[in-house]
Coordinates of C-alpha atoms and ligand atoms in Angstrom, one line a residue:
X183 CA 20.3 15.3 -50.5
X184 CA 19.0 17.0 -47.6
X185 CA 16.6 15.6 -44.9
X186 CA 13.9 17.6 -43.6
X187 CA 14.4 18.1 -39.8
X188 CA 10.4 18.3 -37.8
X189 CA 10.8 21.5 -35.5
X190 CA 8.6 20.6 -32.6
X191 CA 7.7 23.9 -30.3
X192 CA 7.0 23.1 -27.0
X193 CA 7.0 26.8 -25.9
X194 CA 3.7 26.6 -25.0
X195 CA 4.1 23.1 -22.5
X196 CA 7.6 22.9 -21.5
X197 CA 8.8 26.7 -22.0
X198 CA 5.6 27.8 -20.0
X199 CA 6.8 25.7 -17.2
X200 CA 9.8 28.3 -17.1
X201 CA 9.8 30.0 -13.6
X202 CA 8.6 33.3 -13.7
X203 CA 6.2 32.7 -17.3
X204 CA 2.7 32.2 -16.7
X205 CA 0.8 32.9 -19.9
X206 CA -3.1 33.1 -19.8
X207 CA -5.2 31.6 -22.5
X208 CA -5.5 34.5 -25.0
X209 CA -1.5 35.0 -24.4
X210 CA -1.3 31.3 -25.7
X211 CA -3.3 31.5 -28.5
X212 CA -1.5 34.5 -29.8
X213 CA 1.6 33.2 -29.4
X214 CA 0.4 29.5 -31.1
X215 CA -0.9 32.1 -34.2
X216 CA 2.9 33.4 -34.3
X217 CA 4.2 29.5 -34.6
X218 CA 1.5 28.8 -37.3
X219 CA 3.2 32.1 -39.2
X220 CA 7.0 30.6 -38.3
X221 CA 5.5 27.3 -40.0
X222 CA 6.6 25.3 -36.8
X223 CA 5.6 21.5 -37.6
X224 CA 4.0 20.4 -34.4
X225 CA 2.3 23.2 -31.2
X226 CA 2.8 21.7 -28.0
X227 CA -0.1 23.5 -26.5
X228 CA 0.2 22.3 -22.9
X229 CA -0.8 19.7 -20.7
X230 CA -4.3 19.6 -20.6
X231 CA -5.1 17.5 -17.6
X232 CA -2.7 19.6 -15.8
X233 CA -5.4 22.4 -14.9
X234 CA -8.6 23.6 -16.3
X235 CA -6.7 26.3 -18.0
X236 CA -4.9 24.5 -19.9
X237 CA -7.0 21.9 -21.2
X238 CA -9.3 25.5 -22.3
X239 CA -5.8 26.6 -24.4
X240 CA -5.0 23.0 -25.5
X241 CA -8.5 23.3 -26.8
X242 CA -8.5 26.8 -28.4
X243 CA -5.4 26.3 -30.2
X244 CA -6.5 22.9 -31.0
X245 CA -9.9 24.7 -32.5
X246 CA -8.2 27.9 -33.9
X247 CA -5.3 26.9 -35.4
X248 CA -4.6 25.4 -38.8
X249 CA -2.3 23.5 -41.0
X250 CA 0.0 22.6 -38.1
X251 CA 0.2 19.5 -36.0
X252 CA -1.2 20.8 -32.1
X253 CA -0.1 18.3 -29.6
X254 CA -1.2 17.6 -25.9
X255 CA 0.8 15.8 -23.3
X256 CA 0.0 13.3 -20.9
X257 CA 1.3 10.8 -18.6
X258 CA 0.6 6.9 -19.5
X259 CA -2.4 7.0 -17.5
X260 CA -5.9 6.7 -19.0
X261 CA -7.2 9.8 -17.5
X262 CA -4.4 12.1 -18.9
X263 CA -4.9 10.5 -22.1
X264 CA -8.9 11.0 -22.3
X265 CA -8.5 14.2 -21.2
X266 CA -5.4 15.0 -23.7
X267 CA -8.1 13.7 -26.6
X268 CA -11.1 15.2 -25.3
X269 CA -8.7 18.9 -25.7
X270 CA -7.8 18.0 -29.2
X271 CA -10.9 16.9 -30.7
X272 CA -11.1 19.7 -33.1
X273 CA -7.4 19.6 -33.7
X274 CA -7.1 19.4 -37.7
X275 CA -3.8 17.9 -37.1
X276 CA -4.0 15.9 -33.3
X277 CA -1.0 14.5 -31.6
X278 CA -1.1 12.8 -27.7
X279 CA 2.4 13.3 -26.4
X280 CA 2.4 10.6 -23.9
X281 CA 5.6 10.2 -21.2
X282 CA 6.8 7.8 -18.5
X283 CA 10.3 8.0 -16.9
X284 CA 12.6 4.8 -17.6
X285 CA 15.7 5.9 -15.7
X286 CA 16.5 3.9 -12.7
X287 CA 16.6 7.0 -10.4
X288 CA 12.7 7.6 -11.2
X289 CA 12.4 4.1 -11.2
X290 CA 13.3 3.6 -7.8
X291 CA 12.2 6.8 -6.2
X292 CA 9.4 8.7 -8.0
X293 CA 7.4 5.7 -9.9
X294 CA 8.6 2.5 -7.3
X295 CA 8.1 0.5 -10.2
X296 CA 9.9 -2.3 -11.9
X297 CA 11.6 -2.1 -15.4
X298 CA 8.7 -4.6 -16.5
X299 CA 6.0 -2.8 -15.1
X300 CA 7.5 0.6 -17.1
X301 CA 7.4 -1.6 -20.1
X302 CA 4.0 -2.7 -20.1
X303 CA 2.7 0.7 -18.6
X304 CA 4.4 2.4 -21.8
X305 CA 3.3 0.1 -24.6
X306 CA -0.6 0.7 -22.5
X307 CA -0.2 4.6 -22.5
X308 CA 0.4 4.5 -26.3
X309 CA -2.1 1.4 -27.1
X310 CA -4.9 3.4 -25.0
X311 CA -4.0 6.8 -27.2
X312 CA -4.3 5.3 -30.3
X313 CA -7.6 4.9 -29.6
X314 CA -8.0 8.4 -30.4
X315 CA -5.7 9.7 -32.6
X316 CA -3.3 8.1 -35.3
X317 CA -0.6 10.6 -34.4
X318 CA 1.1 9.1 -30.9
X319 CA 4.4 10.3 -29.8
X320 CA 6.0 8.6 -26.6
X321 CA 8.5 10.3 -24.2
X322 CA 10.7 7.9 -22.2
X323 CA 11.1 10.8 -19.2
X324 CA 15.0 11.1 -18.4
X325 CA 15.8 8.5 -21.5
X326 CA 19.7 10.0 -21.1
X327 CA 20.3 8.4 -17.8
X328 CA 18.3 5.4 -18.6
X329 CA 20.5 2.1 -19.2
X330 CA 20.4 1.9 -23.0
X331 CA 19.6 -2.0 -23.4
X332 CA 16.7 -0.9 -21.2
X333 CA 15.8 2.1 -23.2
X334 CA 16.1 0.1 -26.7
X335 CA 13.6 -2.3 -25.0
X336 CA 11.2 0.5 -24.2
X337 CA 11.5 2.1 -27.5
X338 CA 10.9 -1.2 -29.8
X339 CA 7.6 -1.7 -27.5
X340 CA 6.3 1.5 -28.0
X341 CA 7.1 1.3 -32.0
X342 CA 5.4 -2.1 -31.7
X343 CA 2.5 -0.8 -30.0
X344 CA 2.1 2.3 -32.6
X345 CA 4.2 5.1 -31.6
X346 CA 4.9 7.3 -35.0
X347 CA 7.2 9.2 -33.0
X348 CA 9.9 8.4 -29.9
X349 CA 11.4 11.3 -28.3
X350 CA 14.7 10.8 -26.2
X351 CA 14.6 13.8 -23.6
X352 CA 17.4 14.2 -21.6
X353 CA 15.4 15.7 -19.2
X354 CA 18.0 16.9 -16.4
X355 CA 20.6 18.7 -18.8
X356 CA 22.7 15.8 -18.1
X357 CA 24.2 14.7 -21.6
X358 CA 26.6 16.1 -23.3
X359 CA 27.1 15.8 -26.8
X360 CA 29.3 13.1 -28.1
X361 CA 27.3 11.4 -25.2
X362 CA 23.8 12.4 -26.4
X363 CA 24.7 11.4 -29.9
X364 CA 26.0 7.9 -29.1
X365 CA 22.4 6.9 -27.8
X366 CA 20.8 7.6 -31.1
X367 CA 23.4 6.1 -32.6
X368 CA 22.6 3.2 -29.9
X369 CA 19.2 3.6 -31.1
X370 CA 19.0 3.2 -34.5
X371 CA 21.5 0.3 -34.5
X372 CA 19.7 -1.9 -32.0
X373 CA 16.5 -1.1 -32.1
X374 CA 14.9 -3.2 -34.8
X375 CA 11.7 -1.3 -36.1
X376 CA 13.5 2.1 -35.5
X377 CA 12.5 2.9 -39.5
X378 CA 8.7 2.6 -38.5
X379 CA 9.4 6.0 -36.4
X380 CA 10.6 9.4 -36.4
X381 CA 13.5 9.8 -33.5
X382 CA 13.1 12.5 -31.7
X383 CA 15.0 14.8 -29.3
X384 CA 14.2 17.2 -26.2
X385 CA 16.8 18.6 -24.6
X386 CA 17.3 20.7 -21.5
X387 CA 20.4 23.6 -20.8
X388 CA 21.0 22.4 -17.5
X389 CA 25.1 23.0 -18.6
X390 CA 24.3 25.1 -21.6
X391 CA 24.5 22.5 -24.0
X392 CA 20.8 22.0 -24.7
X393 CA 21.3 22.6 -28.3
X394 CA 24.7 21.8 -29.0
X395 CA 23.1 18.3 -27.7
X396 CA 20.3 18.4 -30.0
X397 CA 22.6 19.2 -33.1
X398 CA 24.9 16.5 -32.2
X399 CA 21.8 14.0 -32.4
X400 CA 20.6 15.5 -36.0
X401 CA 24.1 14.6 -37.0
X402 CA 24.1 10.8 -35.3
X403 CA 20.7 10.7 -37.4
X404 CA 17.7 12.2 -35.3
X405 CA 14.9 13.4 -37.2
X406 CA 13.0 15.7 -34.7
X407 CA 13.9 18.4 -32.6
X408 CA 12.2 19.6 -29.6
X409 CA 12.9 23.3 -28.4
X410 CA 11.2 26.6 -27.0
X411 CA 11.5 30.6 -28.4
X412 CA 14.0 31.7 -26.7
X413 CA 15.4 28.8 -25.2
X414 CA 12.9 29.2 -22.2
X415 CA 11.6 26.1 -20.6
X416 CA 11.9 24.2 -17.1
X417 CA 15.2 25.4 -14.9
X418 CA 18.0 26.7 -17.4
X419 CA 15.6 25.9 -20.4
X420 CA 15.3 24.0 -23.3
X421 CA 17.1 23.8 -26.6
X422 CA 16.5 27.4 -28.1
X423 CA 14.4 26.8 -31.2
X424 CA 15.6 30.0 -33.3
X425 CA 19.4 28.5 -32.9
X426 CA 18.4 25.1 -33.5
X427 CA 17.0 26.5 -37.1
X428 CA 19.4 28.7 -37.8
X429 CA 22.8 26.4 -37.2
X430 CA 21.0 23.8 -39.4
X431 CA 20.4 26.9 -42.1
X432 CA 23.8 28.3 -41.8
X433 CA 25.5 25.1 -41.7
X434 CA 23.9 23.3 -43.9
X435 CA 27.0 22.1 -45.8
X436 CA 27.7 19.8 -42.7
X437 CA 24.5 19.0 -41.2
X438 CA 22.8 18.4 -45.2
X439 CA 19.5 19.0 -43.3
X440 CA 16.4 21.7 -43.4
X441 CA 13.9 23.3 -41.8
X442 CA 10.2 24.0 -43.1
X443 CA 10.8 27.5 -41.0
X444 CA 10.0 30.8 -42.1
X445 CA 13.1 32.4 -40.8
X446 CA 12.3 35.7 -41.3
X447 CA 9.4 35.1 -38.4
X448 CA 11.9 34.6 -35.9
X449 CA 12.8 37.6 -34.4
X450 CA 8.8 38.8 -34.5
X451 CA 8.1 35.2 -32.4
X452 CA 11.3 36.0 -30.0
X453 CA 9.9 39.3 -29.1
X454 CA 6.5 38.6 -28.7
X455 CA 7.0 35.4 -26.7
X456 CA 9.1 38.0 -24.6
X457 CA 6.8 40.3 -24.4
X458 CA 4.4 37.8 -23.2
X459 CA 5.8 35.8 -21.0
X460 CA 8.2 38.6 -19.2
X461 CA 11.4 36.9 -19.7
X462 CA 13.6 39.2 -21.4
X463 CA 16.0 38.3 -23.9
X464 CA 19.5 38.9 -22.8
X465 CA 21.6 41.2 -25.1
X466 CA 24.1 38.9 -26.6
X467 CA 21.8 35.8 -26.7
X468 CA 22.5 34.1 -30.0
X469 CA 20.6 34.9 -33.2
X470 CA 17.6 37.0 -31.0
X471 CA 20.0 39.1 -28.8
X472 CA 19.9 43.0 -29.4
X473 CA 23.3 42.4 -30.0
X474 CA 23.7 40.0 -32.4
X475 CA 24.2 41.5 -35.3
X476 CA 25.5 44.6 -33.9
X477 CA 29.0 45.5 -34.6
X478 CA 30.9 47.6 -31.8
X479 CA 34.8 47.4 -33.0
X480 CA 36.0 50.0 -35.7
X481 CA 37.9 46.8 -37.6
X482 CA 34.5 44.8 -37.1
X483 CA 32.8 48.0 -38.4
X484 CA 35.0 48.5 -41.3
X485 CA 35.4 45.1 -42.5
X486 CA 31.4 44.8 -42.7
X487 CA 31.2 47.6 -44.1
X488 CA 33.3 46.6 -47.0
X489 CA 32.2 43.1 -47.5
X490 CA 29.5 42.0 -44.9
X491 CA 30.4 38.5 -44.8
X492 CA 33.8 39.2 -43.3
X493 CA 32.5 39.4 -39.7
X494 CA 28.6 38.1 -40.3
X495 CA 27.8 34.1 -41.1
X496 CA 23.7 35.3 -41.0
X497 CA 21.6 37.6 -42.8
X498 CA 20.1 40.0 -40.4
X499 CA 17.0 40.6 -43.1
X500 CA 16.8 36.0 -42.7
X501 CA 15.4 36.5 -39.3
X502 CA 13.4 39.4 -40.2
X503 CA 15.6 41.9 -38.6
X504 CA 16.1 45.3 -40.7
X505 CA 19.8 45.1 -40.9
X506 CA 23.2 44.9 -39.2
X507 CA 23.7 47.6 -36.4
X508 CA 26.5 49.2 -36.7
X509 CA 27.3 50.3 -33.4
X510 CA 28.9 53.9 -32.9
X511 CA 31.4 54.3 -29.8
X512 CA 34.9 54.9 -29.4
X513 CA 35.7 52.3 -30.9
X514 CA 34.7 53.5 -34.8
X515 CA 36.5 54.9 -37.4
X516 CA 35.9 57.2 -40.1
X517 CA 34.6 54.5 -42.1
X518 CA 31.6 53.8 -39.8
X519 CA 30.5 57.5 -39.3
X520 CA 30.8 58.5 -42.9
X521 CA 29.0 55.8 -43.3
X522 CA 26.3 57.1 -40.9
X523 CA 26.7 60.4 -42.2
X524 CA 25.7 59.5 -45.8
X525 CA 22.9 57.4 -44.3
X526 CA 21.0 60.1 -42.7
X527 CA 21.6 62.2 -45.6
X528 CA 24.1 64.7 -44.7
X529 CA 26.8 65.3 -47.3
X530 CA 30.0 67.2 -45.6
X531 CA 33.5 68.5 -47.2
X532 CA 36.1 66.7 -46.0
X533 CA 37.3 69.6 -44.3
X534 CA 33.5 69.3 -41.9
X535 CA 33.8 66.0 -42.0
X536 CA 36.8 66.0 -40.2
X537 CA 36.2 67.9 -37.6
X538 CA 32.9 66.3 -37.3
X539 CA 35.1 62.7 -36.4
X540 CA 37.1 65.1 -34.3
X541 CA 33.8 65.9 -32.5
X542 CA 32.5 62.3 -32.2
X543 CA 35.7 60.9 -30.9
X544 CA 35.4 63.2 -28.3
X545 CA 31.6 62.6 -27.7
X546 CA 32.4 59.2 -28.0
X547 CA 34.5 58.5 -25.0
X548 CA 32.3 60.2 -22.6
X549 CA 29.3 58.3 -24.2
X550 CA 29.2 54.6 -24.3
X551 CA 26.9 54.8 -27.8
X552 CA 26.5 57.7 -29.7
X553 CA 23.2 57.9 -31.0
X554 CA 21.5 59.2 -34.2
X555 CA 20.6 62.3 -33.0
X556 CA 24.1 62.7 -31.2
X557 CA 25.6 62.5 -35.1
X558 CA 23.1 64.9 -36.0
X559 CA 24.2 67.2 -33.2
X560 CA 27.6 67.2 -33.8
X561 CA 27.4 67.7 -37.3
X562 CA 24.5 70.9 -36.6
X563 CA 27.1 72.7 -34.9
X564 CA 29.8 71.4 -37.5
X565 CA 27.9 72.4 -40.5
X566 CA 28.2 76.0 -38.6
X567 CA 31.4 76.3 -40.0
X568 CA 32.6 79.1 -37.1
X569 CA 36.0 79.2 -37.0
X570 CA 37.7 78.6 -33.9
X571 CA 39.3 82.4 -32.8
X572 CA 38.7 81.3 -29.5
X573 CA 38.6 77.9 -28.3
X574 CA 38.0 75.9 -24.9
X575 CA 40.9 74.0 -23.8
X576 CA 39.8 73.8 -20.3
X577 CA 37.4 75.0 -17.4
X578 CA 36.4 74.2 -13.7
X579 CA 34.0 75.1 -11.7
X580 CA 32.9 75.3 -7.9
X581 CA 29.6 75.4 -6.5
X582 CA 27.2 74.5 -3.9
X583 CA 24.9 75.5 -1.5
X584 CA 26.9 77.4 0.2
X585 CA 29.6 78.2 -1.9
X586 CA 29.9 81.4 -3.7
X587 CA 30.2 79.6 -7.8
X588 CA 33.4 80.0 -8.8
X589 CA 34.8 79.4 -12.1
X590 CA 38.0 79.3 -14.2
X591 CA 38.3 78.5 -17.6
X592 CA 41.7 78.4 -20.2
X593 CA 40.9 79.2 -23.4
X594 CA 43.3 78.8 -26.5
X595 CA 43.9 82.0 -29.2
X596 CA 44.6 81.1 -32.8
X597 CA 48.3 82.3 -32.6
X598 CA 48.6 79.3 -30.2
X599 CA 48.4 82.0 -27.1
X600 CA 46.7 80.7 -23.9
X601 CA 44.5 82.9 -21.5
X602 CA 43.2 82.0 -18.1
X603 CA 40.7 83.4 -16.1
X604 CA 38.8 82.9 -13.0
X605 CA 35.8 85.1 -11.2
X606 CA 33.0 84.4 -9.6
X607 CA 29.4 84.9 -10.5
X608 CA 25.5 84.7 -9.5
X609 CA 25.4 80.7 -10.4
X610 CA 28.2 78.7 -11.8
X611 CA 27.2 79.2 -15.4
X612 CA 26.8 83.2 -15.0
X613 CA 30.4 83.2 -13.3
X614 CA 31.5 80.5 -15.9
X615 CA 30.4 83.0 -19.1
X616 CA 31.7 86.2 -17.0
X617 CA 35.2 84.0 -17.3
X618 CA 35.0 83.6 -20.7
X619 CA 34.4 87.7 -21.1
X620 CA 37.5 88.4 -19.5
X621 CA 39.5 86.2 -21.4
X622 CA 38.2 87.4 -24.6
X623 CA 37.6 90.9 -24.1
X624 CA 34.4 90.8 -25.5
X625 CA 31.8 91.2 -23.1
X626 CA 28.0 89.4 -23.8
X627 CA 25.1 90.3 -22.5
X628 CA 23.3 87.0 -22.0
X629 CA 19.7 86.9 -23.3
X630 CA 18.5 83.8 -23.5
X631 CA 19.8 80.2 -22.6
X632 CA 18.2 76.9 -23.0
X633 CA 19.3 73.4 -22.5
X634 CA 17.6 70.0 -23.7
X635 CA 18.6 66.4 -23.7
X636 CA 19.5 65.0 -27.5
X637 CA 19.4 61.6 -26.8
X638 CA 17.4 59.5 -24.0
X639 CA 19.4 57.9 -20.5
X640 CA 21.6 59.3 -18.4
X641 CA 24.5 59.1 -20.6
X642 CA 22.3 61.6 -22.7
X643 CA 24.3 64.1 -24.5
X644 CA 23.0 67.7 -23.4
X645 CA 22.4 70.4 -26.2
X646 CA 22.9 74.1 -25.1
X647 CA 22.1 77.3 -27.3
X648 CA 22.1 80.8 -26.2
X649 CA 21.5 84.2 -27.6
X650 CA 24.5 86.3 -26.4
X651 CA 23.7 90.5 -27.3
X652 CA 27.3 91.9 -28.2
X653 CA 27.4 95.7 -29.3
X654 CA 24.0 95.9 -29.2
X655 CA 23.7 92.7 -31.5
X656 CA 22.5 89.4 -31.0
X657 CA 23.9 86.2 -31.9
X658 CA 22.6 82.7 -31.4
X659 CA 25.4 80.0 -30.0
X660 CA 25.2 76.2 -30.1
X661 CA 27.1 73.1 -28.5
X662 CA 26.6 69.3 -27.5
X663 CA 28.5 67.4 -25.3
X664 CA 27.8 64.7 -22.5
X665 CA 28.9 67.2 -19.4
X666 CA 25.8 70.1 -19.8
X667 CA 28.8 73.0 -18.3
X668 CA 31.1 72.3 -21.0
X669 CA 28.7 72.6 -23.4
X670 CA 27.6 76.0 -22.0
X671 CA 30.5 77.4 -22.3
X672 CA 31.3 76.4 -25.8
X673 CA 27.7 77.3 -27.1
X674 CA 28.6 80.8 -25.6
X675 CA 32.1 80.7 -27.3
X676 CA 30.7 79.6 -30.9
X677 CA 28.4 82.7 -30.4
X678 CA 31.5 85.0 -29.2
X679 CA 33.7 83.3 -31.6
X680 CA 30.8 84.4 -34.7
X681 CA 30.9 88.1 -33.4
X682 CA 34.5 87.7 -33.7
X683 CA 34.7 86.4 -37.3
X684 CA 32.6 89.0 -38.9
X685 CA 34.8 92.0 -37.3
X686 CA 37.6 90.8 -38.7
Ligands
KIV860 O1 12.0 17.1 -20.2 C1 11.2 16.1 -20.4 O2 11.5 15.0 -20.1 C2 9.9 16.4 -20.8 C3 9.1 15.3 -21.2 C4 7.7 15.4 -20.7 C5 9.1 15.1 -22.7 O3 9.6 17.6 -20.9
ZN861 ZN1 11.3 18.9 -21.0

């Protein structure tokens, strides 16, 4: 049997409280309309007695959205409470969210008030909410560092006094797991109407373990969880509600619990959340990261390729991404790039294909990823099929403003022969080609040159083709490659090296 687990998004309240993330009203309501489509269970749409603003979103989202549970937060004073109800009123689905720390450190120097004055103040916050909705949830603020006979105390009171909900925050990122899941354990064996509510759990990343915490109480029997897109929230965050939902998805064989979730929303809610609030998503963050389903290493790469679930435990498609990236560096082998090949439609001879991989090995570690249209580029000049009379082993050049450009270049013959040359020119690539004339004993008359970047960043690989006139003929040249000289002078080779291959 599995238990259904109620995700609670707080994005809106605790995640917005996230340094740096200030959303206005419309912001919030689009993001509350992507929950609604991820089929979150309950909105925290803010705190409404906070500012005006945020009563206005509680209220919008309380108005606009639908079929979803859209909660408000206040302290356990009356005024937060009206005011809470007053944004809610046209909430389908209403819940007052009301909190009051119990830990002895806010005991003693935030709230100076006794543990029996926190008691009755509690079971009042809920009692006076009640009034207005049937849906109360109570908050007993830093409940992790709060002595447990005290917090059993606190929760039975509020239970008593209504409370269809008790969340256990550990506010300050202090638990840790075992920890975390002993109190609910502590809970639900001591507390004696515990089956009259739902136990909750809110968990901040001060030490990164905001949702290994929060998984460790769905094990120990917690039937909420509280967590933000993207894991934003207050300091370090909040438990990250995409992998929250997906460890409970992918490991359902030892948690035997569910989501209501629309998975395949996630990564549309992670990016627009993003988007929104300005806080990017770092690359290898779990399940939402640009890299998370990206594979870099040639075994990685082959292994998927073969069988995806040798190196994947997620769907890429179950969040709603396309699929996996396979990423193409010097780290991939054949496999990948034929791979890649196929997929953009080419179909090469074994004989191109190799010296296509030849190409992209060498592309590859100048180039960190090589791109699409970096494949395509290699495999334009491949698909060529020019044979190599004369080919580039090596070339320098010197230059500057006041230099006279120099270059050299080495270039290999097909009966294994080597030829160097060096002479100077009007700009390094006029001395560079004037170089390659001597070695070759073909002189070109250069007639047009032209260079463009394939690919986008600096890294870009740089695509130069030429039209070279020899005996009063012209023929076009072509060449990639990451450093713009080199592939100068091998576009004017391939040209040279055409001339060569039909006098033959
Ligand atoms: O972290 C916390 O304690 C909170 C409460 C208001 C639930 O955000
Ligand atoms: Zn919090």
């Amino acid at each position: 049997m599995t238990n259904n687990i109620v995700i609670f998004d707080t994005t809106l309240r605790d995640g917005e409280q996230s340094p740096g993330a200030s959303l206005d009203i419309n912001e919030k309501v689009n993001i509350a309309r992507q929950l609604a489509l991820l089929n979150v269970d309950v909105i925290e749409a803010g705190f409404p007695v906070s500012s005006p603003g945020d009563f206005e979103s509680v209220s919008r989202i309380a108005r606009e959205i639908c079929g979803v549970s859209v909660a408000g937060l206040a302290r356990a004073v009356e005024k937060d409470i009206d005011s809470a109800a007053r944004a809610l009123e046209k909430a389908e689905k209403p819940r007052i969210h009301v909190f009051l720390a119990t830990s002895e450190i806010h005991r003693k120097y935030k709230l100076l008030k006794a543990k029996e004055e926190i008691l009755n103040l509690a079971v009042k916050g809920v009692k006076h909410a009640l009034k207005y909705v049937a849906d109360v949830e109570f908050s007993p603020e830093d409940a992790s560092r709060t002595e447990l006979d005290f917090l059993i105390q606190v929760v039975e009171a509020v239970i008593d006094a209504g409370a269809k909900t008790v969340n256990i925050p550990d506010t300050v990122g202090y638990a840790v797991p075992d920890h975390y899941a002993s109190i609910i354990r502590g809970l639900k064996e001591n507390v004696k109407n515990i089956g009259k509510a739902v136990i909750s759990v809110h968990c901040h990343n001060d030490l990164g373990l905001a949702v290994a915490n929060s998984l460790a109480a769905v094990k120990a029997g917690a039937q909420q969880v509280e967590c933000t897109i993207n894991g934003i929230g207050e300091r370090a965050g909040n438990a990250a509600l995409e992998e929250i939902v997906m460890a409970l998805k992918t490991r359902r064989d030892f948690y035997h619990c569910s989501t209501r979730i629309v998975t395949k929303e996630l990564i549309a809610t992670s990016r627009l959340v993003s988007t929104l609030t300005g806080l990017r998503v770092q690359r290898n963050k779990a399940i939402v990261g640009e890299n998370a389903f990206a594979h870099q290493s040639g075994v990685h790469q082959d292994g998927v390729l073969k069988e995806r679930s040798t190196y994947e435990i997620m769907k890429p498609e179950d969040i709603g991404l396309q699929k996996t990236k396979i990423v193409l560096g010097k780290l991939s082998g054949r496999h990948a790039l034929k791979e890649r090949i196929k997929e953009l439609g080419y179909e090469l001879s074994d004989e191109e294909f190799e010296r296509a991989f030849e190409e992209f090995k060498h592309v590859a570690d100048k180039k960190k990823e090589v791109f699409d249209e970096d494949i395509e580029a290699i495999i334009g000049v491949e698909k060529m099929d020019v044979p190599n009379i004369f080919q580039l082993e090596s070339l320098s050049i010197s230059c500057g403003p006041n230099a006279v450009p120099t270059a050299g270049v080495r270039l290999k013959l097909q009966d294994g022969h080597v030829v160097d040359n060096a002479t100077i020119g009007d700009g390094p690539i006029d001395a560079l080609f004037k170089a390659i004339d001597l070695s070759t004993g073909i002189p070109g008359k250069l007639q047009d040159y032209n260079i463009r970047a394939v690919t986008g960043g600096k890294d870009a690989m740089g695509e130069v083709s030429v039209n070279v006139e020899v005996n009063g003929k012209s023929v076009r040249g072509r060449a990639v490659s990451t450093d713009i000289i080199e592939a100068s002078a091998k576009a004017y080779l391939n040209a040279i090296n055409k001339v060569s291959a039909k006098s033959k």
